[in-house]
PDB file of C-alpha atoms in Angstrom:
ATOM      1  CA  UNK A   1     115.800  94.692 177.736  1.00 35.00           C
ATOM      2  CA  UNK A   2     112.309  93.642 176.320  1.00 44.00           C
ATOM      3  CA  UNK A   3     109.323  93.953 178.382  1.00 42.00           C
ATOM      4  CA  UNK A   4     105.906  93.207 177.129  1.00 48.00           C
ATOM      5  CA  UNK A   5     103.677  95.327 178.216  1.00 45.00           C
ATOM      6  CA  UNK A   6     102.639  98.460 178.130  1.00 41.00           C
ATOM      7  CA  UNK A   7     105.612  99.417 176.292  1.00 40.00           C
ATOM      8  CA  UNK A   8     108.265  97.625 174.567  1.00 37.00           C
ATOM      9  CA  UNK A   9     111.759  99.685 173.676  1.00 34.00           C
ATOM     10  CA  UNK A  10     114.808  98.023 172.463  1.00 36.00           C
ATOM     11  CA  UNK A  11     117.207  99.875 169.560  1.00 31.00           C
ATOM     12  CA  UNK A  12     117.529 100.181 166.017  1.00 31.00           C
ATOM     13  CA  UNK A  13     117.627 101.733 162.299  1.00 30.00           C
ATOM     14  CA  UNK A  14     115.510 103.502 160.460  1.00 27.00           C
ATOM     15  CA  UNK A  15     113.529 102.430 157.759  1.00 29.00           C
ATOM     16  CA  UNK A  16     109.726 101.536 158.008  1.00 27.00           C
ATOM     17  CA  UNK A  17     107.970  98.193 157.469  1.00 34.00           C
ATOM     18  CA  UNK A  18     104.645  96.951 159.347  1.00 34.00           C
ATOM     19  CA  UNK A  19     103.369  94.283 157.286  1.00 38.00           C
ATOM     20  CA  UNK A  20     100.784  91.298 157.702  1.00 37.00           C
ATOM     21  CA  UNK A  21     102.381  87.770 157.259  1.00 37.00           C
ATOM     22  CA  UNK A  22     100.670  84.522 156.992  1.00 32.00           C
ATOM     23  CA  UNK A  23     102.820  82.216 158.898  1.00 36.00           C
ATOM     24  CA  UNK A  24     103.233  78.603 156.444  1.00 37.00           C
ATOM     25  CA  UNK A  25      99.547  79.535 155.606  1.00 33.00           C
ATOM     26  CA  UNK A  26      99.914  80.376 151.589  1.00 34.00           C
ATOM     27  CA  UNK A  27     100.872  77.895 149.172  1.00 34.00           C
ATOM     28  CA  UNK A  28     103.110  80.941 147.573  1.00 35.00           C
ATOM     29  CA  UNK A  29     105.377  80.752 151.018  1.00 39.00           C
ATOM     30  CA  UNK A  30     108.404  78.680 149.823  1.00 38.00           C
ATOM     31  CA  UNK A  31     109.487  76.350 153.165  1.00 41.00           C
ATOM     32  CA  UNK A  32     112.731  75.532 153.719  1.00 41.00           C
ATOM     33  CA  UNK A  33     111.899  73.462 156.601  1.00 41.00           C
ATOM     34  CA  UNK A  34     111.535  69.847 156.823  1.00 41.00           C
ATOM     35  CA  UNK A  35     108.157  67.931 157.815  1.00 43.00           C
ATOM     36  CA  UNK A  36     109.800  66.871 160.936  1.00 44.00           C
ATOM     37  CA  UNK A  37     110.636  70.962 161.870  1.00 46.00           C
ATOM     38  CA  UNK A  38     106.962  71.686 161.199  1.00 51.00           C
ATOM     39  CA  UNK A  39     105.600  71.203 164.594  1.00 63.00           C
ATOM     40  CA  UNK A  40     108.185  74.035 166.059  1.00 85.00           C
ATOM     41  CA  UNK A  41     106.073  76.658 164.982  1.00 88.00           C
ATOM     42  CA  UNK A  42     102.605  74.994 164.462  1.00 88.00           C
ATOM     43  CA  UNK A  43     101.551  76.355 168.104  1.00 92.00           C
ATOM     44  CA  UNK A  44     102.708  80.122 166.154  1.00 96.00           C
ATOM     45  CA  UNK A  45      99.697  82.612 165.742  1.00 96.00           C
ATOM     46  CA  UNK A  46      98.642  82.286 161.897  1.00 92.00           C
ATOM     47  CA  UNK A  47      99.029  86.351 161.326  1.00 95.00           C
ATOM     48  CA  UNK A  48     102.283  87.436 162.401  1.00 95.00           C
ATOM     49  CA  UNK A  49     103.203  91.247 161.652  1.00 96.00           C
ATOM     50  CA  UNK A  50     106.128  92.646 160.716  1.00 94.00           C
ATOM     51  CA  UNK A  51     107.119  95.499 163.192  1.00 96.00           C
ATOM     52  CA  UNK A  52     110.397  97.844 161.759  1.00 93.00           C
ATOM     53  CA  UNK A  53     112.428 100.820 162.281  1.00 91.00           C
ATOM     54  CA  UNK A  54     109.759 103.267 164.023  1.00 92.00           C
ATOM     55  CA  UNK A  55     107.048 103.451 166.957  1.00 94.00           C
ATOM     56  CA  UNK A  56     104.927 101.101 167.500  1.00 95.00           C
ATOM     57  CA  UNK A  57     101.541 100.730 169.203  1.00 97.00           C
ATOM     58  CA  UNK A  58     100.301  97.308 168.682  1.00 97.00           C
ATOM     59  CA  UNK A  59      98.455  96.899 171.905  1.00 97.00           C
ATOM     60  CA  UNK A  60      95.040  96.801 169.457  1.00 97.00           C
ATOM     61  CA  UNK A  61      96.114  92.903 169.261  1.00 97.00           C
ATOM     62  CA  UNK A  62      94.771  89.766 169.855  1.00 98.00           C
ATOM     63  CA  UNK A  63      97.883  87.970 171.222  1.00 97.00           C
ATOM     64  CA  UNK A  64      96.113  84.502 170.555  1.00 97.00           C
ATOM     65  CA  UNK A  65      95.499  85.467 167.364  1.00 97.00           C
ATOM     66  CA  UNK A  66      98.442  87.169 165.799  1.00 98.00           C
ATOM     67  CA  UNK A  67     102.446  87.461 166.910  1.00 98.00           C
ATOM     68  CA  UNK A  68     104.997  90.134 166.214  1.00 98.00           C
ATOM     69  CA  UNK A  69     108.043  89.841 164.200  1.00 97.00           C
ATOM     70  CA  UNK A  70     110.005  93.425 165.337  1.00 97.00           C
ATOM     71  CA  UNK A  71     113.502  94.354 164.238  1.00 98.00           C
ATOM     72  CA  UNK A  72     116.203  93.520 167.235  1.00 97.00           C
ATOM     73  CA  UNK A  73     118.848  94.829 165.510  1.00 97.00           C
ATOM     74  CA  UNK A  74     120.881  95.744 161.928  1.00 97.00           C
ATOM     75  CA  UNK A  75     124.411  93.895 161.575  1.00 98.00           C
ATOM     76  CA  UNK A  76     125.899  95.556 159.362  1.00 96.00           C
ATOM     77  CA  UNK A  77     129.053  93.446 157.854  1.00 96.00           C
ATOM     78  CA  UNK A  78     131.913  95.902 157.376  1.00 94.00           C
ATOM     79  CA  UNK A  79     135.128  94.931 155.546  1.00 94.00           C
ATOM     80  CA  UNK A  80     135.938  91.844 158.691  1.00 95.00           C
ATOM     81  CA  UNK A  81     133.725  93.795 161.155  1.00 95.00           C
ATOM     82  CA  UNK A  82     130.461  93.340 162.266  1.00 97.00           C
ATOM     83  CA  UNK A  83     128.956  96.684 163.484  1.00 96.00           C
ATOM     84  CA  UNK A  84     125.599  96.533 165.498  1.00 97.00           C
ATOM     85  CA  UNK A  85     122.897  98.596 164.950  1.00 96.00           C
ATOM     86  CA  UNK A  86     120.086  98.802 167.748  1.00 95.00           C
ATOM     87  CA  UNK A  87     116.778  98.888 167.974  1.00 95.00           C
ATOM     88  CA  UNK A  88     116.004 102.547 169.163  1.00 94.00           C
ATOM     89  CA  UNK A  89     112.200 103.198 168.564  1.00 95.00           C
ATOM     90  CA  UNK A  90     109.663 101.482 170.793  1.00 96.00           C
ATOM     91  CA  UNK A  91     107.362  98.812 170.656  1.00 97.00           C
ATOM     92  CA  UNK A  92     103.854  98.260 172.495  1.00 97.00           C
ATOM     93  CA  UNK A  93     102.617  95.084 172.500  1.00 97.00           C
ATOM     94  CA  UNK A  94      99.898  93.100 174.413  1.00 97.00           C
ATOM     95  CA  UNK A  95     101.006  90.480 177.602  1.00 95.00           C
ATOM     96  CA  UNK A  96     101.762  86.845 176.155  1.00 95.00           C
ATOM     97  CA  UNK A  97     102.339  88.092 172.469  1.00 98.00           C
ATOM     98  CA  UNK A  98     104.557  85.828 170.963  1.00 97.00           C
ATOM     99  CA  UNK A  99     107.905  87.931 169.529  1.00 98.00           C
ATOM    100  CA  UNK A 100     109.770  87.003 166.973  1.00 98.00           C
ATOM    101  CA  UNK A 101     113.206  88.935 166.938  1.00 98.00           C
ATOM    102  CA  UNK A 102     114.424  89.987 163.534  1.00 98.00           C
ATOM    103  CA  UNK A 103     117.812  90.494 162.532  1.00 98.00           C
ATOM    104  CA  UNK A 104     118.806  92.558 159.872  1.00 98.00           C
ATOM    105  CA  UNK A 105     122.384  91.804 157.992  1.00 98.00           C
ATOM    106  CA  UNK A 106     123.285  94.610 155.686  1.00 96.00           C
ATOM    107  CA  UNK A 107     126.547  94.691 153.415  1.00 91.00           C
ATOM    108  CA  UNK A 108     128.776  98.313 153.807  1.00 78.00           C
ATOM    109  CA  UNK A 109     128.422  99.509 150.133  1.00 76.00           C
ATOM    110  CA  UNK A 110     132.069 101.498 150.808  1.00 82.00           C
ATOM    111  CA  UNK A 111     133.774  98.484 152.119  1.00 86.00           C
ATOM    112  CA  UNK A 112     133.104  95.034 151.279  1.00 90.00           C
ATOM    113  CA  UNK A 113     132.616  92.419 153.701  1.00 95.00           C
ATOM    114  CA  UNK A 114     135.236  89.840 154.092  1.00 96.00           C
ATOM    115  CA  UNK A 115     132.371  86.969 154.630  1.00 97.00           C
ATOM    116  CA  UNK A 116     135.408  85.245 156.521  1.00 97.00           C
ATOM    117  CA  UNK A 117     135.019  82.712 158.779  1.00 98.00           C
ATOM    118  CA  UNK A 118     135.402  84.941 161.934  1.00 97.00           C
ATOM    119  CA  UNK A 119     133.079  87.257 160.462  1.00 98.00           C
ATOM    120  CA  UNK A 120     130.535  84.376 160.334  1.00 98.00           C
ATOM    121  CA  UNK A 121     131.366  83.481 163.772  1.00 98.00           C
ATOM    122  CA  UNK A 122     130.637  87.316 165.537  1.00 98.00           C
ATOM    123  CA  UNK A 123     127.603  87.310 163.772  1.00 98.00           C
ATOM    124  CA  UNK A 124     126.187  84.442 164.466  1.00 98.00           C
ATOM    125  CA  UNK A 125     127.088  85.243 168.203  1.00 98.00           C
ATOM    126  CA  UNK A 126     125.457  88.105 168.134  1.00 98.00           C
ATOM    127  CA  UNK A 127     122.215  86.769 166.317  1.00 98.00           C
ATOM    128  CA  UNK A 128     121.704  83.655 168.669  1.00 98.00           C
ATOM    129  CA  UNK A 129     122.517  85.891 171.858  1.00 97.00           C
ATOM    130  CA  UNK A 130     119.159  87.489 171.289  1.00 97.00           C
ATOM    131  CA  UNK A 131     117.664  83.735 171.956  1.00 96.00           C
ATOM    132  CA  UNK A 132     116.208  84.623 175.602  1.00 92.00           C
ATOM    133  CA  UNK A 133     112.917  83.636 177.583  1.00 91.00           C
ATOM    134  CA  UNK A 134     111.142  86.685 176.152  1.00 92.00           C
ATOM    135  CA  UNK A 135     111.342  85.374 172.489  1.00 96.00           C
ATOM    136  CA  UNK A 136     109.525  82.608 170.733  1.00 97.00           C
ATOM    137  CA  UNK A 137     111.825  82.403 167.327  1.00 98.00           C
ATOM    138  CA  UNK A 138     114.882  83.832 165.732  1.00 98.00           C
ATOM    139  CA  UNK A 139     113.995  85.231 161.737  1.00 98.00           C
ATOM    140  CA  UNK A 140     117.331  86.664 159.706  1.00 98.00           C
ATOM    141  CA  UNK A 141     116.658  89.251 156.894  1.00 98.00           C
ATOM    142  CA  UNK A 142     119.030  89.377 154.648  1.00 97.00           C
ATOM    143  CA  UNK A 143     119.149  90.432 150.644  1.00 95.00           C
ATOM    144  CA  UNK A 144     122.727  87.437 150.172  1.00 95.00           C
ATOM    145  CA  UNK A 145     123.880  88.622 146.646  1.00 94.00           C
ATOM    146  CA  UNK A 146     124.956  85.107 144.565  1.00 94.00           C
ATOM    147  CA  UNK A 147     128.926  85.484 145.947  1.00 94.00           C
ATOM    148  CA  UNK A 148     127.405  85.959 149.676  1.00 96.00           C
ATOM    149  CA  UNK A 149     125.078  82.702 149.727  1.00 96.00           C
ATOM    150  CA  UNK A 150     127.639  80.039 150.856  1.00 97.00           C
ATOM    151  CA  UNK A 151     128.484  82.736 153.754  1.00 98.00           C
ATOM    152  CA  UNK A 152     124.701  82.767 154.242  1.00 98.00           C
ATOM    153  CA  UNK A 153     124.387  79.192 154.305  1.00 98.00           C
ATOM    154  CA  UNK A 154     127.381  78.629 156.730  1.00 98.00           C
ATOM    155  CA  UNK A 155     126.131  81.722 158.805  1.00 98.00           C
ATOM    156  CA  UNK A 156     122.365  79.630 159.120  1.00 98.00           C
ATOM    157  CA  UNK A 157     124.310  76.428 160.408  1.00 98.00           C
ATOM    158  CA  UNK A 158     125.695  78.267 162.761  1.00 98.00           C
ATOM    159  CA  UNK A 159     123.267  80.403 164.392  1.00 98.00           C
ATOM    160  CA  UNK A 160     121.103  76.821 164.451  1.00 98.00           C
ATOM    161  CA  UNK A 161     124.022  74.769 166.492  1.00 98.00           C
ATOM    162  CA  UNK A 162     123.825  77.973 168.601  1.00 98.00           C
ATOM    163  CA  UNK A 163     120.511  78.173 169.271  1.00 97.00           C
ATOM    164  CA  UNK A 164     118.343  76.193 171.861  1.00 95.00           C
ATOM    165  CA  UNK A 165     116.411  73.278 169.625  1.00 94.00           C
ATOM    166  CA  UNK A 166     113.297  74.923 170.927  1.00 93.00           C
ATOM    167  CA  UNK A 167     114.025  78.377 169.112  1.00 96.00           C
ATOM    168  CA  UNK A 168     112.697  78.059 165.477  1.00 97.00           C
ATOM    169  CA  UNK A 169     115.034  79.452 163.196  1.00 98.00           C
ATOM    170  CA  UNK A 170     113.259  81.767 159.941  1.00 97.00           C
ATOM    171  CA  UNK A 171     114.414  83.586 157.164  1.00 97.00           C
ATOM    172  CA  UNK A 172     113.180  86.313 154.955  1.00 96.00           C
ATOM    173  CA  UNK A 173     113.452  85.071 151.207  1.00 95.00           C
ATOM    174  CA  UNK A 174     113.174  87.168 148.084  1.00 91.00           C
ATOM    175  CA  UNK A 175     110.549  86.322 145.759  1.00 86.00           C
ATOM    176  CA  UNK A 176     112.882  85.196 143.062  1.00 88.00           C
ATOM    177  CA  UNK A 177     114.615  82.527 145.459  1.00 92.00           C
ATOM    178  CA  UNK A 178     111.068  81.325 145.762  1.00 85.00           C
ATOM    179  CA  UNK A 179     110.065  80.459 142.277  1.00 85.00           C
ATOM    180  CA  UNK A 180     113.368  79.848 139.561  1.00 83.00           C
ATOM    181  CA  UNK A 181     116.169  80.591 141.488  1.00 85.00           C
ATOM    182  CA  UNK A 182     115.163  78.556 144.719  1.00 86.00           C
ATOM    183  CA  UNK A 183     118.617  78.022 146.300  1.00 94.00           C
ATOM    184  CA  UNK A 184     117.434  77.908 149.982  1.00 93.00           C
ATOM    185  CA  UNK A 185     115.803  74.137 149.894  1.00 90.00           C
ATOM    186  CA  UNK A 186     117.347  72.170 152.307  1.00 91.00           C
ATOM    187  CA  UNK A 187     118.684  75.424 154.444  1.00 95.00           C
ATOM    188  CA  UNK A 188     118.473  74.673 158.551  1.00 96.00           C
ATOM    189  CA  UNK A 189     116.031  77.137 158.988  1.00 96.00           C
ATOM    190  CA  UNK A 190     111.841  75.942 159.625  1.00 95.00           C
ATOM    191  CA  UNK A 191     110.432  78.537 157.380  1.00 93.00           C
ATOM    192  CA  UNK A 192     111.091  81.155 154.780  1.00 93.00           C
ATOM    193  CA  UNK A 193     108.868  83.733 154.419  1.00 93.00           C
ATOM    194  CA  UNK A 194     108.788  85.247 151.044  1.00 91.00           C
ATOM    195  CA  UNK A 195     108.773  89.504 150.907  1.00 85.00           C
ATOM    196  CA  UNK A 196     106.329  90.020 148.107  1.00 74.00           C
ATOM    197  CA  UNK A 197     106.085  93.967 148.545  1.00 63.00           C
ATOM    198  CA  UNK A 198     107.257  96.858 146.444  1.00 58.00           C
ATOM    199  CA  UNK A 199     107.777  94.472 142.793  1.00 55.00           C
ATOM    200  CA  UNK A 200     109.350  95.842 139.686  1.00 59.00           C
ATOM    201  CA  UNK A 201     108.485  94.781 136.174  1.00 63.00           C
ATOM    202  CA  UNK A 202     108.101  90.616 137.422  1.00 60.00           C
ATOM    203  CA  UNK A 203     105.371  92.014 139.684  1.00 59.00           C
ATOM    204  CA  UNK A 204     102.678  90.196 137.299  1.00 64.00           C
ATOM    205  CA  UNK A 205     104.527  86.943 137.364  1.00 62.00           C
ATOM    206  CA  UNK A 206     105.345  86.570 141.019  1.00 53.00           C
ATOM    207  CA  UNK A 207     101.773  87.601 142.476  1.00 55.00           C
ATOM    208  CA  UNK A 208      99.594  85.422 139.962  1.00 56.00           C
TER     209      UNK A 208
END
């Protein structure tokens, strides 16, 4: 159960990601929100950081200043299952700091996921279950290949019928889906938030 303060401690995977995000602030961030979904996270801290797999002391913040965006959980989408992964480092962060909790989808390389409609269904269960007085907005991260992104659509209109209209609903977008291959416009979802980290060869193209 999440707690604010001192320590936070929920369950999870294991790779490592603290990064610094502008919240709507960069004219780079491609939105996926309408202007009438703006106002659901105006009252959002501008800096929001990006807590992942591994301890974290981020009692240093200003909560009026910047929010938290901390992995909740991996789904990982197994043949028709939908395994859960939990959060299992913890997470320190200041009274009144407004969480974000991220969930992770991952595909199981071995066995492909059915992206069937129960499928959807679990997942989206399990995503807009972690909607609770404790967190201020829902953000999905996941990498849809081309064949997954009508499974990602449908799996966005679900987990927004599902959530409370007061819980924003975010997304993590690559780069690419930003710029020429922007499929996400028109997505339920009040913001994308573009991972610009770690670029291969477009590196030039996507920063400048």
């Amino acid at each position: 159960m999440l707690s604010k303060a001192p320590s936070l401690y929920r369950a999870a995977k294991i790779v490592i990601v603290l990064g610094a995000l502008i919240a709507g602030a960069s004219d780079a961030v491609a939105t996926a929100r309408a202007s009438s979904r703006v106002d659901k996270m105006s009252h959002f801290p501008r800096i929001i950081l990006w807590a992942w797999e591994r301890r974290e002391n981020l009692s240093f913040i200003d909560p009026d200043k910047t929010a938290v965006a901390y992995l909740v959980c991996t789904l990982d989408l197994d043949g028709d299952r939908v395994e859960i992964r939990p959060r299992f480092q913890p997470l320190t962060v200041p009274p009144r700091t407004t969480l974000i909790a991220v969930v992770r989808i991952e595909d199981d390389r071995r066995t492909r996921p059915s992206l069937s409609a129960s499928q959807r269904v679990r997942a989206a269960r399990i995503i807009a279950g972690f909607a609770n007085a404790s967190t201020a907005a829902i953000q999905i991260d996941f990498d849809a290949l081309r064949s997954e992104r009508g499974f990602y659509r449908d799996l966005l209109t679900d987990v927004r019928r599902r959530l409370p209209a007061s819980i924003p609903l975010s997304m993590t977008a690559l780069a690419s889906w930003c710029l020429d291959d922007d499929w996400i416009s028109g997505l339920p979802v009040d913001e994308a938030v573009p991972m610009l980290y770690r670029m291969g060869p477009d590196a030039s193209a996507i920063t400048t």
